[in-house]
PDB file of C-alpha atoms in Angstrom:
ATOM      1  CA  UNK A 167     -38.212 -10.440  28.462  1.00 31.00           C
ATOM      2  CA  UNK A 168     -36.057  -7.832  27.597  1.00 36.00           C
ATOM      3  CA  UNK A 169     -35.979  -4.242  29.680  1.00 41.00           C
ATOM      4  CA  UNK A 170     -37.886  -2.137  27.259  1.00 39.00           C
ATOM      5  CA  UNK A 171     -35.235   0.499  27.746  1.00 45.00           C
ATOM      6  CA  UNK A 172     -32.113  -1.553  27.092  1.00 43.00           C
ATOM      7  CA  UNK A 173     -31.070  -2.764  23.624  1.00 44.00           C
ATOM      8  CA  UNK A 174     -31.960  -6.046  22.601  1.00 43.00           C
ATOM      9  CA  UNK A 175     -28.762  -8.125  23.640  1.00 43.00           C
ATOM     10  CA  UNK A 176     -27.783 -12.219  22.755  1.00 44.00           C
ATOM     11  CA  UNK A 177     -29.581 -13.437  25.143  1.00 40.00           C
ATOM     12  CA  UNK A 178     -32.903 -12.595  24.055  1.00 43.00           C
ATOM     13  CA  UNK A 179     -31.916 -12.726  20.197  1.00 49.00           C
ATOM     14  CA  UNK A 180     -35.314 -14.864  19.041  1.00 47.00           C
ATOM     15  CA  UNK A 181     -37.774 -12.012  20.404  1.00 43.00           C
ATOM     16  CA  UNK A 182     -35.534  -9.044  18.998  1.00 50.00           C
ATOM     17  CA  UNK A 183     -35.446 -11.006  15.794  1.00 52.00           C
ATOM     18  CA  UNK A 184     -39.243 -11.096  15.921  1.00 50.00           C
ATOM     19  CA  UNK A 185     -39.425  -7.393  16.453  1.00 60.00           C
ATOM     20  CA  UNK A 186     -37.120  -6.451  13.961  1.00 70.00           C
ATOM     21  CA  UNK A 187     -38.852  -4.207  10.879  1.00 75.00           C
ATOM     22  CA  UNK A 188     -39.198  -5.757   7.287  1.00 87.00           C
ATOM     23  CA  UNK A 189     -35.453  -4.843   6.125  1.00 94.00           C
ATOM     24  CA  UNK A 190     -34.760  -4.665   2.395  1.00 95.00           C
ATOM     25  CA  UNK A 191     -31.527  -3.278   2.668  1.00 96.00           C
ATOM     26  CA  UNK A 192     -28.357  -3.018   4.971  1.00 97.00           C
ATOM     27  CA  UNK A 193     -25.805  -0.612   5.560  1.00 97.00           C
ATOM     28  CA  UNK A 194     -22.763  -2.270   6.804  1.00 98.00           C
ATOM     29  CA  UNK A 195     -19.206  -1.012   8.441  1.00 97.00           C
ATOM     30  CA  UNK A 196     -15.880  -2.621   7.108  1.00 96.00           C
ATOM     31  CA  UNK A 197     -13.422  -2.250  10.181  1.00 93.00           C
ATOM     32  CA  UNK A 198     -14.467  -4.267  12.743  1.00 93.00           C
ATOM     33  CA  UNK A 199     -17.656  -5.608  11.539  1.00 97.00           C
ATOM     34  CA  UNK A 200     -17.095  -7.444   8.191  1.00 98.00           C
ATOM     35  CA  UNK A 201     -13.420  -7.256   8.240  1.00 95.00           C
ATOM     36  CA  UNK A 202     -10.771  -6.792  10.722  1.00 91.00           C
ATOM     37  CA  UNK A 203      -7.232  -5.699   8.794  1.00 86.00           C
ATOM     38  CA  UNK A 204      -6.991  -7.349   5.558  1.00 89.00           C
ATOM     39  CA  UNK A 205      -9.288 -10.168   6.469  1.00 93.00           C
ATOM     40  CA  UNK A 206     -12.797 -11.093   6.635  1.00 97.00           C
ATOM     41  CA  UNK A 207     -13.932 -12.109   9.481  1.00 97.00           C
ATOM     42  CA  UNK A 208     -15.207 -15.702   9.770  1.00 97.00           C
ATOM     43  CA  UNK A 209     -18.546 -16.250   8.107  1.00 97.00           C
ATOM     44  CA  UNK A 210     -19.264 -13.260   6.658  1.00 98.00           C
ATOM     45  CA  UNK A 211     -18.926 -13.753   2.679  1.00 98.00           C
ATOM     46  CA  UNK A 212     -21.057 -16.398   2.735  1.00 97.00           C
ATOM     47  CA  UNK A 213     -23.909 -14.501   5.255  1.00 97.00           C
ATOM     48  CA  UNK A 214     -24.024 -11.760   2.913  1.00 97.00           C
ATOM     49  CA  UNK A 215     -24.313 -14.373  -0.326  1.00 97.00           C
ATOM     50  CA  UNK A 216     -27.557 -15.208   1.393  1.00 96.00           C
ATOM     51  CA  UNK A 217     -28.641 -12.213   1.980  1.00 96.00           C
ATOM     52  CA  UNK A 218     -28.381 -10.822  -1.141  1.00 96.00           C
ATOM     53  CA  UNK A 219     -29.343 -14.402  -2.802  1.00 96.00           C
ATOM     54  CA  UNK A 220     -32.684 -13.305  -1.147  1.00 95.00           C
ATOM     55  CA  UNK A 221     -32.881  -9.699  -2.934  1.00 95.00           C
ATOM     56  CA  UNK A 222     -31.573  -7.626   0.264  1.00 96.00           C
ATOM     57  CA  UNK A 223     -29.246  -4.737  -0.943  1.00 96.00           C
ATOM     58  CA  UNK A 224     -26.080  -4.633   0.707  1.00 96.00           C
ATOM     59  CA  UNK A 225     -23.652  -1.172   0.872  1.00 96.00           C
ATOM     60  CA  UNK A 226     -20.678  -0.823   2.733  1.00 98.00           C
ATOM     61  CA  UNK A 227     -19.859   2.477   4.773  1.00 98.00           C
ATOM     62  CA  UNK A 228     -15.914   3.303   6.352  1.00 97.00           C
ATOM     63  CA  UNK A 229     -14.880   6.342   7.768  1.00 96.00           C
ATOM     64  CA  UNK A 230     -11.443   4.743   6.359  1.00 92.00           C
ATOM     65  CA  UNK A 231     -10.662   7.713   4.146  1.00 96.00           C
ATOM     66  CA  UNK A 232      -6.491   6.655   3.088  1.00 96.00           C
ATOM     67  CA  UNK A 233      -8.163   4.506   0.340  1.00 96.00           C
ATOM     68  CA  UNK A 234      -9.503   5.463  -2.901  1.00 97.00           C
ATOM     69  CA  UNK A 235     -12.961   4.237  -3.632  1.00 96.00           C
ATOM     70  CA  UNK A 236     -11.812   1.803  -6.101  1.00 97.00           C
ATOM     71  CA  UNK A 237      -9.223   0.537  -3.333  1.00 97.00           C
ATOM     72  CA  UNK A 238     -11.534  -0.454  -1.009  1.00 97.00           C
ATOM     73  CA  UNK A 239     -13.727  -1.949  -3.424  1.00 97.00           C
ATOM     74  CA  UNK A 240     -10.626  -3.771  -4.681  1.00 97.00           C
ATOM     75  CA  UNK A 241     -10.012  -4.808  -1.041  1.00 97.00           C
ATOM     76  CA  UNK A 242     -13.356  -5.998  -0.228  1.00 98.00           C
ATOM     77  CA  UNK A 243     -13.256  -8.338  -3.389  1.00 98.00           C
ATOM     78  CA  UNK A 244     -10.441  -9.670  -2.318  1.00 97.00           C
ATOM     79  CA  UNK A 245     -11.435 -10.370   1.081  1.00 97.00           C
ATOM     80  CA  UNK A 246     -14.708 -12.536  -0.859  1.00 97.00           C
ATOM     81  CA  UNK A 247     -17.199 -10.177  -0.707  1.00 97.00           C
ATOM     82  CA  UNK A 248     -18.500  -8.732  -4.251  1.00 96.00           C
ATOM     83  CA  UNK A 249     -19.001  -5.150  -4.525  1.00 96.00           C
ATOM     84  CA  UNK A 250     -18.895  -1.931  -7.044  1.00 96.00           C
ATOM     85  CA  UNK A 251     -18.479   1.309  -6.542  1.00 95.00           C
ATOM     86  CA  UNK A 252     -21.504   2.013  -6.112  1.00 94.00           C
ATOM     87  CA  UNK A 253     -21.795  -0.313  -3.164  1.00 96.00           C
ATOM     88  CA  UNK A 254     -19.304   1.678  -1.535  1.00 97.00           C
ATOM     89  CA  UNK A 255     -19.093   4.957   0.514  1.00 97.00           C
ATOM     90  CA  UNK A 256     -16.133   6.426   2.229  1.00 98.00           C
ATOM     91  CA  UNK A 257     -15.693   9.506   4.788  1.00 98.00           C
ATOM     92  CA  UNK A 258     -13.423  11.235   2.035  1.00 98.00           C
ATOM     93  CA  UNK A 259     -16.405  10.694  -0.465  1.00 98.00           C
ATOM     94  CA  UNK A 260     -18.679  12.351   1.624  1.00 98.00           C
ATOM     95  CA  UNK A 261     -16.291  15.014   2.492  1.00 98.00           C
ATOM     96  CA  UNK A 262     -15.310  15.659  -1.154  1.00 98.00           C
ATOM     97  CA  UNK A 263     -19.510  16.051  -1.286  1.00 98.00           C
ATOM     98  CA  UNK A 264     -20.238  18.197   1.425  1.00 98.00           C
ATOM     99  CA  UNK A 265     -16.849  20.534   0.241  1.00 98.00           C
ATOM    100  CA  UNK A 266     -18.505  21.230  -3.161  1.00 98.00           C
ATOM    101  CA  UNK A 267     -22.101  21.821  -1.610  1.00 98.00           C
ATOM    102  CA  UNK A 268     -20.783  24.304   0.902  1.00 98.00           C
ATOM    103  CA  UNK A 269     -17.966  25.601  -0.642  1.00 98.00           C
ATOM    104  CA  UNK A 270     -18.232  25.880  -4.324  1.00 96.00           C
ATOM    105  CA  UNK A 271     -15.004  27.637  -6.407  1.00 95.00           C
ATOM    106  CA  UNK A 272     -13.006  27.815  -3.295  1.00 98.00           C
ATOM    107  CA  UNK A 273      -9.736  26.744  -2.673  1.00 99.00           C
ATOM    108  CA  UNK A 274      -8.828  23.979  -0.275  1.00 99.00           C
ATOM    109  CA  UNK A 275      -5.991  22.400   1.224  1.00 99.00           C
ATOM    110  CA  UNK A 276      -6.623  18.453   1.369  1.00 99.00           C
ATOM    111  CA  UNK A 277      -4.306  16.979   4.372  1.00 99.00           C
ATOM    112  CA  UNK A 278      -4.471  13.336   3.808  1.00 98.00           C
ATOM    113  CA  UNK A 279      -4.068  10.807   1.364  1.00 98.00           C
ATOM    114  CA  UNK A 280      -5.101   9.252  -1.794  1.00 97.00           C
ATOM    115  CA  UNK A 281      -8.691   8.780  -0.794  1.00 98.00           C
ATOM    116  CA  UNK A 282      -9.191  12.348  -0.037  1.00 98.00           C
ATOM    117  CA  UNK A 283      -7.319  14.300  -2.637  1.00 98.00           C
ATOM    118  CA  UNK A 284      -9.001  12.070  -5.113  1.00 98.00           C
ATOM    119  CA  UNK A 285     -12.048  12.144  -3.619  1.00 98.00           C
ATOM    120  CA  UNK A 286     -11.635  16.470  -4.058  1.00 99.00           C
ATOM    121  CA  UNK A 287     -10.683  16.114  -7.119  1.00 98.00           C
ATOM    122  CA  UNK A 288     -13.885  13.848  -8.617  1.00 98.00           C
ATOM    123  CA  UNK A 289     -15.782  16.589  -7.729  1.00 98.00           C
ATOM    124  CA  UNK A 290     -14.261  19.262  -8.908  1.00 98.00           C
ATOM    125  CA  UNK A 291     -12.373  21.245  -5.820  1.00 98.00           C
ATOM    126  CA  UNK A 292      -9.578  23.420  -6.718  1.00 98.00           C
ATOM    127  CA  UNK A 293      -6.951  22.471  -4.660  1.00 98.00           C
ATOM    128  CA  UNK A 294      -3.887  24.152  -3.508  1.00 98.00           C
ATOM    129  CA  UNK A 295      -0.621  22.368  -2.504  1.00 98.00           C
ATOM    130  CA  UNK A 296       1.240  22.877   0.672  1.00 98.00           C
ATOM    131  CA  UNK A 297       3.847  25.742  -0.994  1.00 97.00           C
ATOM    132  CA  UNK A 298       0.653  28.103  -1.961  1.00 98.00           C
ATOM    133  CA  UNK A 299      -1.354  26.768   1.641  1.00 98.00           C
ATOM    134  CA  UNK A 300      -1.596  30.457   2.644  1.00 97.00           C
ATOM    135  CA  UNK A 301      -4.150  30.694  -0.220  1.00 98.00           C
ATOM    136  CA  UNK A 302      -6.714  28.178   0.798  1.00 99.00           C
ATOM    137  CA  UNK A 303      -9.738  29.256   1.407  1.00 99.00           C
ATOM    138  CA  UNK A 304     -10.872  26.124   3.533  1.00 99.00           C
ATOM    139  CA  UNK A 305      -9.057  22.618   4.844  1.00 99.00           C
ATOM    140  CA  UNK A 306     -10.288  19.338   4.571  1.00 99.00           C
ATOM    141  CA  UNK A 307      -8.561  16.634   6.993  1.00 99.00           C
ATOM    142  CA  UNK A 308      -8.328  13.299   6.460  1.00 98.00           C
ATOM    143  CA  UNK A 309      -5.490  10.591   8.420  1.00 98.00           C
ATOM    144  CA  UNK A 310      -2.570  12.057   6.793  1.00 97.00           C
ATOM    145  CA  UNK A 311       0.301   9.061   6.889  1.00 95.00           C
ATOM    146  CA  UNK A 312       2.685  12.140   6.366  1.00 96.00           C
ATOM    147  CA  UNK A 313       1.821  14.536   9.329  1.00 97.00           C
ATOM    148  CA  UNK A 314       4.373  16.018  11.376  1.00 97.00           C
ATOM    149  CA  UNK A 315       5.040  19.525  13.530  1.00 98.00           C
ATOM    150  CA  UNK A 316       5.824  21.192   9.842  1.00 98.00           C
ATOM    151  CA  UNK A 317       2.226  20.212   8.488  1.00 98.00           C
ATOM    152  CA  UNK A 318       0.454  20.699  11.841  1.00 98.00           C
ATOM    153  CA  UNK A 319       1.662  24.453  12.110  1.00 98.00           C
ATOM    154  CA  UNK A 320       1.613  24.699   8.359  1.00 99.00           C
ATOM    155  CA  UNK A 321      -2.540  23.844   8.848  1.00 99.00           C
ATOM    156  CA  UNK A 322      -2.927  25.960  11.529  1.00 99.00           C
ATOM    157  CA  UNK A 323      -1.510  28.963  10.011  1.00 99.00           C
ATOM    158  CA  UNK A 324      -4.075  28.698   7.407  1.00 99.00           C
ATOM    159  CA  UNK A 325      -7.330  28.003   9.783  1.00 99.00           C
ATOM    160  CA  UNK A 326      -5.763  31.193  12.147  1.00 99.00           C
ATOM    161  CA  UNK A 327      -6.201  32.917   8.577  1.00 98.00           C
ATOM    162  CA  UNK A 328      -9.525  32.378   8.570  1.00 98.00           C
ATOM    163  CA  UNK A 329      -9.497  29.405   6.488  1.00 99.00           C
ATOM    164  CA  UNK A 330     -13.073  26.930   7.636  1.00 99.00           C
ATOM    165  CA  UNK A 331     -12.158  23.415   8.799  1.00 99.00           C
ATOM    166  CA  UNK A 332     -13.920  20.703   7.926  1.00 99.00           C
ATOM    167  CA  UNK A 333     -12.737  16.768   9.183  1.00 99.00           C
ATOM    168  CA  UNK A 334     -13.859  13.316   7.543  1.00 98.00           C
ATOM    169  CA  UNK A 335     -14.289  11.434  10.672  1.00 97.00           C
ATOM    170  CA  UNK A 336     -13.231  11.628  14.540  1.00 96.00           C
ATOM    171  CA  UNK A 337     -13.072   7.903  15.371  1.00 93.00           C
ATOM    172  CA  UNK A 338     -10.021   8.068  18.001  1.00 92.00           C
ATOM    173  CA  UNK A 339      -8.736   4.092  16.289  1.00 89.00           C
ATOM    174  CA  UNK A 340      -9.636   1.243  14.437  1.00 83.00           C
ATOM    175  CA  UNK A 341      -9.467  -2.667  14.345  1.00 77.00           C
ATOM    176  CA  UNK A 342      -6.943  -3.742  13.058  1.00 80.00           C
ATOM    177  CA  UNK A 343      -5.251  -7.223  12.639  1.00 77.00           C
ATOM    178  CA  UNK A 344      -3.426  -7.321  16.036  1.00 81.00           C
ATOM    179  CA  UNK A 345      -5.655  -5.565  17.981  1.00 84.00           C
ATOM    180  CA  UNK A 346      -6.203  -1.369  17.019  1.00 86.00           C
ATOM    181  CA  UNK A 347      -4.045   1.343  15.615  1.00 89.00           C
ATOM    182  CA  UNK A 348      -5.028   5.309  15.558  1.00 93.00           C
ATOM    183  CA  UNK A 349      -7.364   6.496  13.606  1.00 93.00           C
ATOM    184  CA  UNK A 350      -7.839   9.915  12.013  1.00 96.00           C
ATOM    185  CA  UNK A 351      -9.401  11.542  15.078  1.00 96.00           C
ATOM    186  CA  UNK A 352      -6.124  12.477  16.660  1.00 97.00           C
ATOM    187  CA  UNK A 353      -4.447  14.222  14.032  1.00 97.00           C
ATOM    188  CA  UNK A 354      -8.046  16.592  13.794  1.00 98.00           C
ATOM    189  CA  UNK A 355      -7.784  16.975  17.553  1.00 98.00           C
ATOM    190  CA  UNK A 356      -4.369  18.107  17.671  1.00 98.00           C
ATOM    191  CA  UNK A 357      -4.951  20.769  14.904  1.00 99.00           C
ATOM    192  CA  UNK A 358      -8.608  21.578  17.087  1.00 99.00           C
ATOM    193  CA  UNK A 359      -6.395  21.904  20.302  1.00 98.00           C
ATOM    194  CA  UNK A 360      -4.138  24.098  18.587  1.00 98.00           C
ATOM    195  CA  UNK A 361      -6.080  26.568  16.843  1.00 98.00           C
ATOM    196  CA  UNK A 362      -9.305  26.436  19.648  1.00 98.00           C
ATOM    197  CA  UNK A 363     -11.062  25.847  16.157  1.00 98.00           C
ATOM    198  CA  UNK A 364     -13.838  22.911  15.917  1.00 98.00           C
ATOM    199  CA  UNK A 365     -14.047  21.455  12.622  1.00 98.00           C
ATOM    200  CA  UNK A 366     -17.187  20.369  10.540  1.00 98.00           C
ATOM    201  CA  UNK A 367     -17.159  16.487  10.545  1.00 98.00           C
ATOM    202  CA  UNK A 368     -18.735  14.627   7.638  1.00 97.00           C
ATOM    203  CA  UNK A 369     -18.389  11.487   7.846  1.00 97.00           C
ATOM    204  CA  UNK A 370     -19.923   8.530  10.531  1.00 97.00           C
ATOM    205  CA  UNK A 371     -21.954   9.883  12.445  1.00 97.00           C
ATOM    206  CA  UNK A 372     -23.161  13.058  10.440  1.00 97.00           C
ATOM    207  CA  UNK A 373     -26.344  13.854   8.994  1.00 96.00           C
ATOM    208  CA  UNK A 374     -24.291  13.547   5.522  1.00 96.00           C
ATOM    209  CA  UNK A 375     -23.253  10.325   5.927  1.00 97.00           C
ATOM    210  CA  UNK A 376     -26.825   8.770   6.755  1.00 94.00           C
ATOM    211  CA  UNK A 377     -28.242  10.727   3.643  1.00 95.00           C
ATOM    212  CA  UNK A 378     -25.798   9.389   1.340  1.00 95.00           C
ATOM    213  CA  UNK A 379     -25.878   5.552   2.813  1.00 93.00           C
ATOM    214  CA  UNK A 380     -29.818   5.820   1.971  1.00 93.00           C
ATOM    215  CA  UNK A 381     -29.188   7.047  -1.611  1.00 92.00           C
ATOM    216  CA  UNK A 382     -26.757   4.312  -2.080  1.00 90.00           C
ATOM    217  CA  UNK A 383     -29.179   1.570  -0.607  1.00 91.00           C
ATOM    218  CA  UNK A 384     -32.068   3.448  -2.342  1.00 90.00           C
ATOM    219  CA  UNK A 385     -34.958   2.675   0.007  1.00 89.00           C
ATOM    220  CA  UNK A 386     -36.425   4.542   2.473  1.00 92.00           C
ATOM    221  CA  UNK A 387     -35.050   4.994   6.184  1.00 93.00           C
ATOM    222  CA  UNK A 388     -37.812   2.889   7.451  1.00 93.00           C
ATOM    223  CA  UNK A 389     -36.478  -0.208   5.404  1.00 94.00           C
ATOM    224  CA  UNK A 390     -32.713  -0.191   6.448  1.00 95.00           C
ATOM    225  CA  UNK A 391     -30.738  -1.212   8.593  1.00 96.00           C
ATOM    226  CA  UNK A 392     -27.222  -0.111   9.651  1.00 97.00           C
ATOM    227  CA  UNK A 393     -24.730  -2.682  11.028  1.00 98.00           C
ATOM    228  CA  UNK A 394     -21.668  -1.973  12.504  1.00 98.00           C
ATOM    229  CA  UNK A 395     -19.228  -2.375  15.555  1.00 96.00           C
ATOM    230  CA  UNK A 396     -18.993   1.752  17.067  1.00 95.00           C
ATOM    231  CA  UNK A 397     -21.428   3.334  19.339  1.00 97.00           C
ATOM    232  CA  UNK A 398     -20.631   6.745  18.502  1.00 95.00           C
ATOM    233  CA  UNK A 399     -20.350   6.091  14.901  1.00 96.00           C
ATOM    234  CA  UNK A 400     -22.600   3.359  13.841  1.00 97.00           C
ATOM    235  CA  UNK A 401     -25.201   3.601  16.144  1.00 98.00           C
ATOM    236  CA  UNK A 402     -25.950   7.364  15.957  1.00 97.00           C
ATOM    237  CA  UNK A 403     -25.365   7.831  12.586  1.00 97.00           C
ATOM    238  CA  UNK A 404     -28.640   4.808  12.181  1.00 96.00           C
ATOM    239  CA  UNK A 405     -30.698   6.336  15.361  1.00 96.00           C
ATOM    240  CA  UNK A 406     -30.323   9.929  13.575  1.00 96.00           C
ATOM    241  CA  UNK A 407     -30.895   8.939   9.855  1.00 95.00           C
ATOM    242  CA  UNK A 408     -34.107   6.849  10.880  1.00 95.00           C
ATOM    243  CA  UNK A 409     -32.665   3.238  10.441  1.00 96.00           C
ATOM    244  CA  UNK A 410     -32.375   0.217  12.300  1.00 96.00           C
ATOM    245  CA  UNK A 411     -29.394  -0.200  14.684  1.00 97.00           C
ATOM    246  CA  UNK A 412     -27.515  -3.351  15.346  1.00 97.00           C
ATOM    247  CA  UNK A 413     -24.521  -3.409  17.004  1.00 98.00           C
ATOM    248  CA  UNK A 414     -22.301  -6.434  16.404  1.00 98.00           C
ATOM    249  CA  UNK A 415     -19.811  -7.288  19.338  1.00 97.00           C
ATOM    250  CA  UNK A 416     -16.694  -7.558  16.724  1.00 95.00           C
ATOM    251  CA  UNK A 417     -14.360  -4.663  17.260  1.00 92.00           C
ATOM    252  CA  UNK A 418     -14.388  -1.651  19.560  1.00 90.00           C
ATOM    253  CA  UNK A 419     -17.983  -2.539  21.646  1.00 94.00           C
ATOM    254  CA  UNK A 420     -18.724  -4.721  24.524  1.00 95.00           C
ATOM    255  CA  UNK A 421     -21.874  -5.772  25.754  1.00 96.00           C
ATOM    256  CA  UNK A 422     -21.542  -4.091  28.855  1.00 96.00           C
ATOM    257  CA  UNK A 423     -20.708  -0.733  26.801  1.00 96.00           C
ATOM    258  CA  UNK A 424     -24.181  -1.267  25.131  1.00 96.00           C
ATOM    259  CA  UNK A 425     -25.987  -1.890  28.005  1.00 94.00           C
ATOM    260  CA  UNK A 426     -24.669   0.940  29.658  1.00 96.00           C
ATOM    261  CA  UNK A 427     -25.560   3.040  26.391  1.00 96.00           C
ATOM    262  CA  UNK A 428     -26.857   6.182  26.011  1.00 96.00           C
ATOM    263  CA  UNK A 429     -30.246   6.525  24.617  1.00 94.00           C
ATOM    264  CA  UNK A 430     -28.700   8.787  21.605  1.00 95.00           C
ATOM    265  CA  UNK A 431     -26.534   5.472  20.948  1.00 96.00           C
ATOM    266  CA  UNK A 432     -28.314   2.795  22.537  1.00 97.00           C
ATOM    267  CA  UNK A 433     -28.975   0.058  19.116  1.00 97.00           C
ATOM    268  CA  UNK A 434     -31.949  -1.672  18.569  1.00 96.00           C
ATOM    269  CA  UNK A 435     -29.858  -5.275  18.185  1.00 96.00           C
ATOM    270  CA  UNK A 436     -27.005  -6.763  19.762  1.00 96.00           C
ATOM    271  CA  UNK A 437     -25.384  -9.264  18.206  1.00 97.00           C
ATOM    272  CA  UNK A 438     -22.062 -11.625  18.085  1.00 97.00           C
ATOM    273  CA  UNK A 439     -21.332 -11.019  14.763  1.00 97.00           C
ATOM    274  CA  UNK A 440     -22.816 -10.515  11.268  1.00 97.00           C
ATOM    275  CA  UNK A 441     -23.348 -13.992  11.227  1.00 97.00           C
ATOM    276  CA  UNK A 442     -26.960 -13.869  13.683  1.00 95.00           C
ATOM    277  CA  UNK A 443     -28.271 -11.322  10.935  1.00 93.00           C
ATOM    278  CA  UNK A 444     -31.424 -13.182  10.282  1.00 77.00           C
TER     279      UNK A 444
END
């Protein structure tokens, strides 16, 4: 049997299976977990056909935040796996959210790309562009495919202003087809070096981003699942919202890295792949 203070792992699959909770809905990374680049990964269009043949509500969660909604819906279908919009959440989504909750009628400077301006502007944000930067009132940071020196010390001007900071995600790189590429997290961490100011991060594993993957499953936490490949970003975004937490071995987690867990990121499951979802 299992250590009762280790995560279920492969090995002992049939009793973890056993204790898993009556799930009616799953929350599921892209990057790693049900895709890796512009790929699915082997198996999992048809595992989620079944699982949603047999009424379980399926939404997809990225801290990818280059893409517009509609882009990574567009990519997913592609890839064979049916979703909407609705399905879908992004980190810029969430940022564009928590922006207007927090920060209604100001003026922000967006630093990334497509995802996140568009993101702003669904919501409403006034944005400025980088000529009238000096008059933003707060910055939102995304992976900006454009970033240089200029735009770092361009941003940092404005935050030494007294501009707030806020970041979509932190993850330091993500799966990609030949292995992993950077993610988002450096670019905030350069501009956080620089300026000794610590942005607001919304997206994986923030209390936002757990709130807003229950709306879009709409059940409560005790009823979902999340699934997904990062400790820090899967895992303690499902431990802190109140939902089950399988880890799926797939992209930027070992075994060993689980076992050797945290308790704050230590999942309920361990599996191969999304494939052993029962």
């Amino acid at each position: 049997m299992a250590d009762s203070n280790q995560p279920f792992a492969i090995c002992y699959l049939p009793y973890a299976i056993c204790h898993m909770p009556t799930i009616s809905g799953f929350v599921f990374d892209v990057d790693g977990c049900v895709a890796r680049g512009n790929h699915a990964l082997p198996g999992v269009p048809e595992t989620l056909a079944v699982l949603r043949g047999r009424g379980i509500r399926c939404a997809f969660l990225t801290n990818e935040n280059q893409r517009t909604r509609a882009q990574v819906v567009e990519k997913l279908n592609g890839l064979g796996i049916p979703c909407t919009q609705d399905d879908v959440l992004t980190s810029a989504t969430i940022a564009a959210h928590v922006t207007n909750t927090l920060h209604p009628n100001k003026k922000v400077l967006a630093v990334g790309a497509a995802g996140l301006l568009e993101a702003l502007q669904l919501v409403g944000v006034t944005l400025v562009d980088w000529e009238h930067a000096n008059e933003a009132q707060v910055v939102v940071m995304g992976k900006d495919p454009d970033f240089n020196m200029k735009r770092l010390d361009t941003v940092c001007q404005t935050l030494w202003s007294g501009a707030d900071f806020i970041a979509t995600n932190l993850d330091a790189k993500v799966p990609s087809a030949n292995g992993f590429i950077p993610a988002t997290g450096p670019m905030i961490k350069a501009v956080a070096y620089a300026t000794g100011k610590e942005p607001l991060v919304t997206g994986k594993p923030s209390k936002w981003a757990g709130e807003m993957a229950l709306k879009a499953l709409g059940i409560a936490p005790e009823h979902g699942a999340v699934v997904g490949d990062a400790l820090e970003q899967d895992i303690r975004m499902g431990k802190d919202a109140g939902l089950f937490s399988i880890l799926v071995l797939t992209g930027a987690t070992t075994q060993e890295m689980a076992d050797n867990a945290s308790a704050q990121v230590k999942p309920d499951l361990v599996l191969a792949d999304v494939n052993q979802l029962p």
